[in-house]
């Protein structure tokens, strides 16, 4: 795409000063941000810094654990991405400090790297809760990066038992990745069902039945009290608050994440208890410092991270774009042969239920639930046949009012809200 360019110590080429953009992090937002920067400024120097030595999707790390994909097959970027977009990638390097006054970064390799503008996409790391021995023991790992996945494979092949703490998406990914190992598998969740954020009880129960049929020992509505270890500090069993002990030689912790913002301490860049604070334009409170993705601790969804990276990079170049697509959360999942779409608000509090209409349909194709009010859809679950997902997504994306449609909300099709105008252009009713 772009020819190679050389830069002198004053960051000039041919006597003309060029911009130096630094992107911290090589996941969804960082890669989309770096690509956008190059597309909008072919002359800029673009430096990508990452602790990771590979570009990979964290969403499919369980495919590496299960042996379905190699690390190369986890790569979500274009072939030869780094060379194609003429990016200087400093891989295996960590940013230790950001000095906003001097506009430079202190790196783990000892380098002091100056920048004109910087995009923070440093993501998040697994949070290990303060359960006795859990933080100190061997073979306790999260599932957030490739090193975690490699460790799980290494220990999983030798161990006889494993426990996954947390039954959110990451926990279910971990269980799915380990199901073809010769392990006694247990899943511990303090909520009353698996995937408590994404699913209601009915949809969750369908997965629970299938996981139990596959031999997974589900422990719901319980908490980990202590990790019992041997004389070498290796896990032996997990003690629950019920008094039950679950055998485990490997523990995968999927109880939450914490934003990677430690290097921003004393930088002047504002953060809160969730993570980095950014505007809809991806700007922080410090000029020329931008952010995107999971480092904000909000809406940790892959498409959102990609969009945030694009928008922040566009504004770094000088465009004026805003992030407006924050509709709840959207997850499409396919575990143990069962596909599900979860969109927006899927569980209402008891005091909220009388304010909304909840339509439910179950038949041979699966389960559908749509939550709406005054013609606007606020959330939905579709499990089994996902063919209605496209229509549903358009209804929400285009903010279509469905109150005037007389047929069942489960039978709406494109003809109910999609028109062809006289000039043959498409529009929405």
Short mmCIF file of C-alpha atoms in Angstrom, two decimals:
data_model
loop_
_atom_site.label_atom_id
_atom_site.label_comp_id
_atom_site.label_asym_id
_atom_site.label_seq_id
_atom_site.Cartn_x
_atom_site.Cartn_y
_atom_site.Cartn_z
CA UNK A 1 0.00 0.00 0.00
CA UNK A 2 2.71 2.48 1.03
CA UNK A 3 6.33 2.68 0.05
CA UNK A 4 9.00 2.45 2.74
CA UNK A 5 10.32 5.76 4.07
CA UNK A 6 13.33 6.68 6.16
CA UNK A 7 13.39 9.29 8.91
CA UNK A 8 16.24 11.18 10.54
CA UNK A 9 16.58 11.97 14.24
CA UNK A 10 14.60 15.19 13.82
CA UNK A 11 11.71 13.21 12.31
CA UNK A 12 11.96 14.88 8.91
CA UNK A 13 12.04 13.58 5.39
CA UNK A 14 13.50 15.61 2.57
CA UNK A 15 13.72 18.62 4.89
CA UNK A 16 10.00 18.49 5.65
CA UNK A 17 8.82 17.58 9.13
CA UNK A 18 6.45 14.67 9.36
CA UNK A 19 4.10 13.56 12.14
CA UNK A 20 5.01 10.74 14.50
CA UNK A 21 1.97 8.81 15.72
CA UNK A 22 2.46 6.19 18.42
CA UNK A 23 -0.17 3.50 19.05
CA UNK A 24 0.01 1.54 22.31
CA UNK A 25 -1.52 -1.93 21.96
CA UNK A 26 -1.96 -4.36 19.07
CA UNK A 27 -5.50 -5.61 19.58
CA UNK A 28 -8.77 -4.55 17.95
CA UNK A 29 -8.64 -0.80 18.61
CA UNK A 30 -4.88 -0.47 18.18
CA UNK A 31 -4.74 -2.27 14.84
CA UNK A 32 -7.78 -0.45 13.45
CA UNK A 33 -6.32 2.83 14.70
CA UNK A 34 -2.91 2.23 13.11
CA UNK A 35 -4.51 1.23 9.82
CA UNK A 36 -6.69 4.34 9.79
CA UNK A 37 -3.72 6.59 10.53
CA UNK A 38 -1.87 5.20 7.54
CA UNK A 39 -4.88 5.44 5.25
CA UNK A 40 -5.31 9.11 6.14
CA UNK A 41 -1.63 10.12 6.22
CA UNK A 42 0.65 8.24 3.85
CA UNK A 43 3.72 10.24 4.93
CA UNK A 44 3.43 9.86 8.72
CA UNK A 45 5.71 7.78 10.90
CA UNK A 46 3.53 5.24 12.69
CA UNK A 47 4.94 3.29 15.63
CA UNK A 48 3.02 0.41 17.20
CA UNK A 49 4.08 -0.73 20.67
CA UNK A 50 2.80 -3.94 22.22
CA UNK A 51 3.68 -6.41 24.94
CA UNK A 52 2.35 -9.04 22.57
CA UNK A 53 4.60 -10.50 19.91
CA UNK A 54 1.67 -11.56 17.75
CA UNK A 55 -1.44 -9.91 16.39
CA UNK A 56 -4.38 -12.05 17.45
CA UNK A 57 -8.02 -11.95 18.45
CA UNK A 58 -8.56 -12.41 22.15
CA UNK A 59 -12.13 -13.49 21.39
CA UNK A 60 -10.98 -16.77 19.86
CA UNK A 61 -8.08 -17.76 22.12
CA UNK A 62 -10.13 -20.80 23.12
CA UNK A 63 -9.67 -22.10 19.57
CA UNK A 64 -5.93 -22.19 20.20
CA UNK A 65 -6.49 -24.02 23.49
CA UNK A 66 -8.69 -26.61 21.78
CA UNK A 67 -6.18 -27.02 18.95
CA UNK A 68 -8.56 -25.78 16.26
CA UNK A 69 -6.29 -22.84 15.32
CA UNK A 70 -2.60 -21.99 15.43
CA UNK A 71 -1.44 -18.59 16.67
CA UNK A 72 -1.11 -17.50 13.04
CA UNK A 73 -4.74 -18.42 12.46
CA UNK A 74 -5.79 -16.19 15.36
CA UNK A 75 -4.54 -13.16 13.41
CA UNK A 76 -7.44 -10.88 12.44
CA UNK A 77 -5.39 -8.37 10.45
CA UNK A 78 -4.63 -8.40 6.73
CA UNK A 79 -1.81 -10.52 5.34
CA UNK A 80 1.54 -8.80 5.87
CA UNK A 81 -0.29 -5.99 7.68
CA UNK A 82 2.78 -4.38 9.27
CA UNK A 83 4.72 -4.09 6.01
CA UNK A 84 1.69 -3.23 3.90
CA UNK A 85 0.86 -0.24 6.07
CA UNK A 86 4.50 0.68 6.73
CA UNK A 87 4.30 0.46 10.50
CA UNK A 88 7.26 0.28 12.85
CA UNK A 89 6.19 -2.42 15.30
CA UNK A 90 8.04 -2.60 18.61
CA UNK A 91 6.75 -5.96 19.80
CA UNK A 92 7.40 -7.56 23.13
CA UNK A 93 7.85 -4.07 24.61
CA UNK A 94 5.87 -2.49 27.44
CA UNK A 95 5.17 1.19 28.01
CA UNK A 96 6.26 1.99 31.57
CA UNK A 97 5.42 5.67 31.71
CA UNK A 98 3.76 8.40 29.68
CA UNK A 99 5.21 11.89 30.13
CA UNK A 100 2.55 14.17 28.70
CA UNK A 101 4.52 17.37 29.39
CA UNK A 102 7.58 16.21 27.44
CA UNK A 103 5.45 14.16 25.02
CA UNK A 104 7.43 10.97 25.34
CA UNK A 105 7.09 7.37 26.50
CA UNK A 106 9.45 5.36 28.69
CA UNK A 107 9.69 1.79 27.37
CA UNK A 108 10.71 -1.48 29.00
CA UNK A 109 13.66 -1.79 26.61
CA UNK A 110 15.16 1.41 28.05
CA UNK A 111 14.13 3.59 25.15
CA UNK A 112 12.63 7.08 25.53
CA UNK A 113 10.27 7.52 22.58
CA UNK A 114 8.90 10.93 21.67
CA UNK A 115 5.53 11.38 19.97
CA UNK A 116 3.47 14.06 18.31
CA UNK A 117 0.23 12.26 19.10
CA UNK A 118 -0.37 9.00 20.94
CA UNK A 119 -3.28 6.57 20.86
CA UNK A 120 -3.69 4.50 24.03
CA UNK A 121 -5.16 1.06 23.26
CA UNK A 122 -3.43 -0.86 26.05
CA UNK A 123 -6.51 -2.95 26.81
CA UNK A 124 -7.13 -4.77 30.08
CA UNK A 125 -5.75 -7.66 32.12
CA UNK A 126 -7.37 -10.47 34.07
CA UNK A 127 -8.32 -9.65 37.66
CA UNK A 128 -7.45 -12.30 40.22
CA UNK A 129 -9.80 -11.89 43.21
CA UNK A 130 -8.38 -11.87 46.76
CA UNK A 131 -9.24 -15.49 47.52
CA UNK A 132 -6.77 -17.15 49.89
CA UNK A 133 -3.76 -18.60 47.97
CA UNK A 134 -5.28 -17.76 44.58
CA UNK A 135 -2.86 -14.95 43.75
CA UNK A 136 0.22 -16.75 45.07
CA UNK A 137 -0.27 -20.30 43.76
CA UNK A 138 1.24 -21.83 40.64
CA UNK A 139 -0.88 -22.79 37.65
CA UNK A 140 -3.46 -20.05 38.26
CA UNK A 141 -4.00 -18.12 35.06
CA UNK A 142 -6.47 -15.79 33.36
CA UNK A 143 -7.49 -15.99 29.70
CA UNK A 144 -6.68 -12.58 28.34
CA UNK A 145 -3.59 -12.93 26.17
CA UNK A 146 -1.67 -15.50 24.17
CA UNK A 147 0.73 -16.23 27.03
CA UNK A 148 -2.29 -17.24 29.12
CA UNK A 149 -3.49 -19.58 26.38
CA UNK A 150 -0.05 -21.17 26.04
CA UNK A 151 0.12 -21.73 29.80
CA UNK A 152 -3.33 -23.33 29.82
CA UNK A 153 -2.32 -25.73 27.05
CA UNK A 154 0.96 -26.59 28.79
CA UNK A 155 -0.61 -27.33 32.17
CA UNK A 156 -3.86 -28.73 30.78
CA UNK A 157 -2.07 -31.54 28.97
CA UNK A 158 -0.47 -32.73 32.22
CA UNK A 159 -3.20 -32.05 34.76
CA UNK A 160 -6.04 -34.34 35.78
CA UNK A 161 -8.50 -31.64 36.86
CA UNK A 162 -9.24 -28.00 36.18
CA UNK A 163 -11.59 -25.35 37.56
CA UNK A 164 -12.80 -22.25 35.78
CA UNK A 165 -13.86 -19.38 38.04
CA UNK A 166 -16.54 -17.23 36.44
CA UNK A 167 -19.16 -18.22 33.87
CA UNK A 168 -19.18 -15.11 31.72
CA UNK A 169 -18.07 -15.21 28.09
CA UNK A 170 -14.39 -15.67 28.93
CA UNK A 171 -15.14 -18.46 31.40
CA UNK A 172 -17.33 -20.28 28.90
CA UNK A 173 -14.62 -19.84 26.27
CA UNK A 174 -12.14 -21.46 28.64
CA UNK A 175 -14.44 -24.40 29.37
CA UNK A 176 -15.13 -24.86 25.66
CA UNK A 177 -11.42 -24.88 24.86
CA UNK A 178 -10.68 -27.53 27.48
CA UNK A 179 -13.53 -29.96 26.80
CA UNK A 180 -11.45 -32.20 24.52
CA UNK A 181 -8.73 -32.57 27.18
CA UNK A 182 -8.64 -35.54 29.52
CA UNK A 183 -9.66 -33.42 32.49
CA UNK A 184 -12.21 -33.41 35.26
CA UNK A 185 -13.74 -30.01 34.48
CA UNK A 186 -15.63 -27.77 36.90
CA UNK A 187 -17.18 -24.35 36.38
CA UNK A 188 -17.82 -22.14 39.43
CA UNK A 189 -20.17 -19.14 39.18
CA UNK A 190 -21.57 -17.02 41.99
CA UNK A 191 -24.66 -16.12 39.94
CA UNK A 192 -27.66 -18.38 39.50
CA UNK A 193 -26.81 -19.23 35.87
CA UNK A 194 -24.02 -19.16 33.33
CA UNK A 195 -23.61 -16.08 31.15
CA UNK A 196 -25.70 -14.04 33.60
CA UNK A 197 -25.16 -10.75 31.75
CA UNK A 198 -25.85 -12.03 28.25
CA UNK A 199 -28.68 -14.51 28.86
CA UNK A 200 -31.86 -14.96 30.82
CA UNK A 201 -32.56 -18.13 32.79
CA UNK A 202 -34.26 -19.96 29.94
CA UNK A 203 -31.49 -19.40 27.40
CA UNK A 204 -28.80 -20.10 29.98
CA UNK A 205 -30.48 -23.39 30.97
CA UNK A 206 -30.20 -24.67 27.40
CA UNK A 207 -26.42 -24.25 27.57
CA UNK A 208 -26.16 -25.64 31.07
CA UNK A 209 -27.89 -28.86 30.04
CA UNK A 210 -25.50 -29.31 27.11
CA UNK A 211 -22.37 -28.60 29.15
CA UNK A 212 -23.46 -31.08 31.81
CA UNK A 213 -24.07 -33.68 29.10
CA UNK A 214 -20.44 -33.09 28.04
CA UNK A 215 -19.27 -33.87 31.56
CA UNK A 216 -18.75 -30.35 32.93
CA UNK A 217 -19.42 -30.08 36.66
CA UNK A 218 -21.47 -26.87 37.10
CA UNK A 219 -21.40 -25.14 40.48
CA UNK A 220 -23.81 -22.20 40.39
CA UNK A 221 -24.73 -19.77 43.17
CA UNK A 222 -21.51 -20.49 45.08
CA UNK A 223 -18.27 -18.68 45.85
CA UNK A 224 -14.62 -19.68 46.08
CA UNK A 225 -13.40 -19.43 49.68
CA UNK A 226 -9.86 -20.82 49.51
CA UNK A 227 -7.47 -22.49 47.09
CA UNK A 228 -5.91 -25.51 48.77
CA UNK A 229 -2.29 -26.01 47.66
CA UNK A 230 0.42 -28.62 48.21
CA UNK A 231 3.92 -28.13 49.65
CA UNK A 232 5.12 -26.80 46.27
CA UNK A 233 2.33 -24.23 46.09
CA UNK A 234 0.52 -26.13 43.34
CA UNK A 235 -3.30 -26.26 43.43
CA UNK A 236 -4.97 -29.37 44.86
CA UNK A 237 -8.59 -28.31 45.38
CA UNK A 238 -10.87 -25.29 45.51
CA UNK A 239 -12.83 -24.87 48.73
CA UNK A 240 -16.30 -23.37 48.19
CA UNK A 241 -18.36 -21.41 50.68
CA UNK A 242 -20.61 -24.46 50.92
CA UNK A 243 -17.74 -26.50 52.37
CA UNK A 244 -17.34 -28.59 49.21
CA UNK A 245 -13.86 -29.15 47.83
CA UNK A 246 -13.43 -29.36 44.05
CA UNK A 247 -10.26 -31.06 42.75
CA UNK A 248 -8.11 -28.82 40.56
CA UNK A 249 -4.53 -28.82 39.35
CA UNK A 250 -5.23 -25.90 36.99
CA UNK A 251 -7.31 -22.82 37.81
CA UNK A 252 -8.49 -20.42 35.12
CA UNK A 253 -9.79 -17.14 36.53
CA UNK A 254 -12.44 -15.37 34.47
CA UNK A 255 -14.04 -13.16 37.09
CA UNK A 256 -13.34 -9.82 35.45
CA UNK A 257 -10.63 -7.54 34.12
CA UNK A 258 -8.82 -4.35 35.08
CA UNK A 259 -7.80 -1.69 32.58
CA UNK A 260 -4.07 -1.43 31.82
CA UNK A 261 -3.55 2.14 32.99
CA UNK A 262 -0.69 1.76 35.48
CA UNK A 263 1.75 3.54 33.16
CA UNK A 264 -0.50 6.63 33.23
CA UNK A 265 0.16 7.30 36.91
CA UNK A 266 1.34 10.91 37.41
CA UNK A 267 0.88 11.56 33.68
CA UNK A 268 -2.00 13.98 34.16
CA UNK A 269 -4.20 11.79 31.94
CA UNK A 270 -7.53 11.36 33.68
CA UNK A 271 -8.85 7.92 34.59
CA UNK A 272 -11.60 6.69 36.89
CA UNK A 273 -12.28 3.40 38.67
CA UNK A 274 -13.14 1.75 35.34
CA UNK A 275 -10.27 2.99 33.21
CA UNK A 276 -9.19 5.72 30.79
CA UNK A 277 -11.63 8.59 30.32
CA UNK A 278 -12.24 9.56 26.69
CA UNK A 279 -14.72 11.75 24.84
CA UNK A 280 -16.90 10.52 21.93
CA UNK A 281 -14.03 11.72 19.71
CA UNK A 282 -11.55 9.49 21.53
CA UNK A 283 -9.83 12.45 23.19
CA UNK A 284 -8.49 12.46 26.73
CA UNK A 285 -8.14 15.56 28.90
CA UNK A 286 -4.56 15.98 27.63
CA UNK A 287 -3.96 17.43 24.19
CA UNK A 288 -2.59 14.96 21.61
CA UNK A 289 -3.36 11.97 23.85
CA UNK A 290 -6.20 9.75 22.62
CA UNK A 291 -7.69 6.44 23.69
CA UNK A 292 -9.85 3.56 22.47
CA UNK A 293 -10.98 0.06 23.33
CA UNK A 294 -10.97 -1.97 26.54
CA UNK A 295 -8.58 0.41 28.33
CA UNK A 296 -11.65 2.57 29.04
CA UNK A 297 -13.29 -0.25 30.99
CA UNK A 298 -16.59 0.37 29.24
CA UNK A 299 -18.57 -1.60 26.67
CA UNK A 300 -15.86 -4.23 26.06
CA UNK A 301 -17.23 -5.41 22.73
CA UNK A 302 -14.98 -6.13 19.73
CA UNK A 303 -16.92 -4.03 17.14
CA UNK A 304 -17.00 -1.10 19.56
CA UNK A 305 -13.22 -1.28 20.08
CA UNK A 306 -12.66 -1.33 16.31
CA UNK A 307 -14.91 1.70 15.79
CA UNK A 308 -13.32 3.60 18.65
CA UNK A 309 -9.88 3.00 17.15
CA UNK A 310 -11.01 4.30 13.76
CA UNK A 311 -12.69 7.38 15.24
CA UNK A 312 -9.79 8.31 17.53
CA UNK A 313 -7.27 7.91 14.69
CA UNK A 314 -9.41 10.01 12.35
CA UNK A 315 -9.52 12.81 14.90
CA UNK A 316 -5.76 12.57 15.46
CA UNK A 317 -5.35 13.37 11.78
CA UNK A 318 -7.72 16.33 12.00
CA UNK A 319 -11.13 14.98 11.05
CA UNK A 320 -14.17 15.46 13.24
CA UNK A 321 -15.82 12.15 14.04
CA UNK A 322 -17.77 10.97 17.06
CA UNK A 323 -18.59 7.59 18.50
CA UNK A 324 -22.36 7.34 18.73
CA UNK A 325 -23.04 3.60 18.41
CA UNK A 326 -23.18 2.48 22.03
CA UNK A 327 -26.33 0.35 21.94
CA UNK A 328 -25.94 -1.80 25.03
CA UNK A 329 -23.98 -4.88 24.07
CA UNK A 330 -24.18 -7.35 21.25
CA UNK A 331 -22.84 -10.86 21.48
CA UNK A 332 -23.17 -13.69 19.04
CA UNK A 333 -22.05 -16.96 20.56
CA UNK A 334 -21.94 -20.59 19.53
CA UNK A 335 -21.09 -23.03 22.30
CA UNK A 336 -21.65 -26.81 22.31
CA UNK A 337 -23.43 -26.56 18.95
CA UNK A 338 -26.01 -23.97 20.01
CA UNK A 339 -25.98 -20.48 18.47
CA UNK A 340 -27.31 -17.45 20.36
CA UNK A 341 -27.60 -13.73 19.76
CA UNK A 342 -27.82 -11.49 22.83
CA UNK A 343 -28.51 -7.83 22.22
CA UNK A 344 -28.91 -4.90 24.61
CA UNK A 345 -30.95 -5.26 27.80
CA UNK A 346 -32.05 -8.88 28.18
CA UNK A 347 -32.88 -8.96 31.89
CA UNK A 348 -35.18 -6.46 33.58
CA UNK A 349 -35.49 -5.75 37.27
CA UNK A 350 -38.83 -6.66 38.79
CA UNK A 351 -39.80 -3.00 39.15
CA UNK A 352 -39.01 -2.38 35.47
CA UNK A 353 -41.04 -5.20 33.98
CA UNK A 354 -44.39 -3.41 34.07
CA UNK A 355 -42.94 -0.57 31.98
CA UNK A 356 -41.89 -2.82 29.08
CA UNK A 357 -43.47 -5.39 26.81
CA UNK A 358 -41.69 -8.74 26.86
CA UNK A 359 -42.60 -11.00 23.92
CA UNK A 360 -41.41 -14.61 24.03
CA UNK A 361 -41.67 -17.35 21.45
CA UNK A 362 -40.46 -20.94 21.68
CA UNK A 363 -40.86 -23.48 18.91
CA UNK A 364 -38.88 -26.13 17.01
CA UNK A 365 -36.50 -23.45 15.68
CA UNK A 366 -35.48 -22.31 19.17
CA UNK A 367 -36.13 -19.46 21.58
CA UNK A 368 -36.82 -15.78 20.92
CA UNK A 369 -37.33 -12.97 23.40
CA UNK A 370 -37.74 -9.29 22.54
CA UNK A 371 -38.03 -6.46 25.07
CA UNK A 372 -39.61 -3.28 23.73
CA UNK A 373 -41.47 -0.14 24.77
CA UNK A 374 -43.30 2.53 22.77
CA UNK A 375 -42.26 0.87 19.54
CA UNK A 376 -38.54 0.82 20.35
CA UNK A 377 -36.63 -2.43 20.89
CA UNK A 378 -34.31 -2.35 23.91
CA UNK A 379 -33.06 -5.90 23.97
CA UNK A 380 -33.41 -9.37 22.53
CA UNK A 381 -32.26 -12.97 22.76
CA UNK A 382 -32.44 -15.32 19.80
CA UNK A 383 -31.30 -18.88 20.38
CA UNK A 384 -31.17 -21.65 17.82
CA UNK A 385 -32.16 -20.33 14.39
CA UNK A 386 -30.55 -16.88 14.02
CA UNK A 387 -32.13 -16.04 10.68
CA UNK A 388 -34.17 -13.25 12.30
CA UNK A 389 -31.03 -11.56 13.63
CA UNK A 390 -30.50 -9.51 10.47
CA UNK A 391 -33.97 -7.97 10.55
CA UNK A 392 -33.70 -7.34 14.28
CA UNK A 393 -30.33 -5.62 13.92
CA UNK A 394 -31.71 -3.29 11.23
CA UNK A 395 -34.75 -2.43 13.34
CA UNK A 396 -32.44 -1.31 16.11
CA UNK A 397 -29.72 0.27 13.97
CA UNK A 398 -32.19 2.44 12.06
CA UNK A 399 -34.27 3.15 15.18
CA UNK A 400 -37.39 1.83 13.46
CA UNK A 401 -40.64 2.29 15.38
CA UNK A 402 -42.41 -1.07 15.25
CA UNK A 403 -45.58 0.04 17.02
CA UNK A 404 -47.43 0.59 13.74
CA UNK A 405 -46.65 -2.89 12.41
CA UNK A 406 -49.74 -5.02 12.94
CA UNK A 407 -48.16 -8.46 12.67
CA UNK A 408 -46.29 -10.29 15.41
CA UNK A 409 -42.96 -8.72 16.32
CA UNK A 410 -41.36 -12.06 15.45
CA UNK A 411 -42.72 -11.97 11.91
CA UNK A 412 -41.58 -8.50 10.83
CA UNK A 413 -39.57 -8.60 7.60
CA UNK A 414 -37.75 -6.00 5.52
CA UNK A 415 -40.85 -5.18 3.50
CA UNK A 416 -42.50 -3.80 6.64
CA UNK A 417 -40.00 -0.97 6.97
CA UNK A 418 -37.88 -0.93 3.79
CA UNK A 419 -38.97 1.09 0.75
CA UNK A 420 -37.68 1.81 -2.75
CA UNK A 421 -38.17 5.46 -3.66
CA UNK A 422 -39.07 6.73 -7.13
CA UNK A 423 -35.40 7.32 -7.96
CA UNK A 424 -34.75 3.66 -7.01
CA UNK A 425 -32.87 4.57 -3.83
CA UNK A 426 -33.64 2.69 -0.66
CA UNK A 427 -35.07 4.31 2.43
CA UNK A 428 -36.70 3.32 5.71
CA UNK A 429 -40.26 3.99 6.71
#
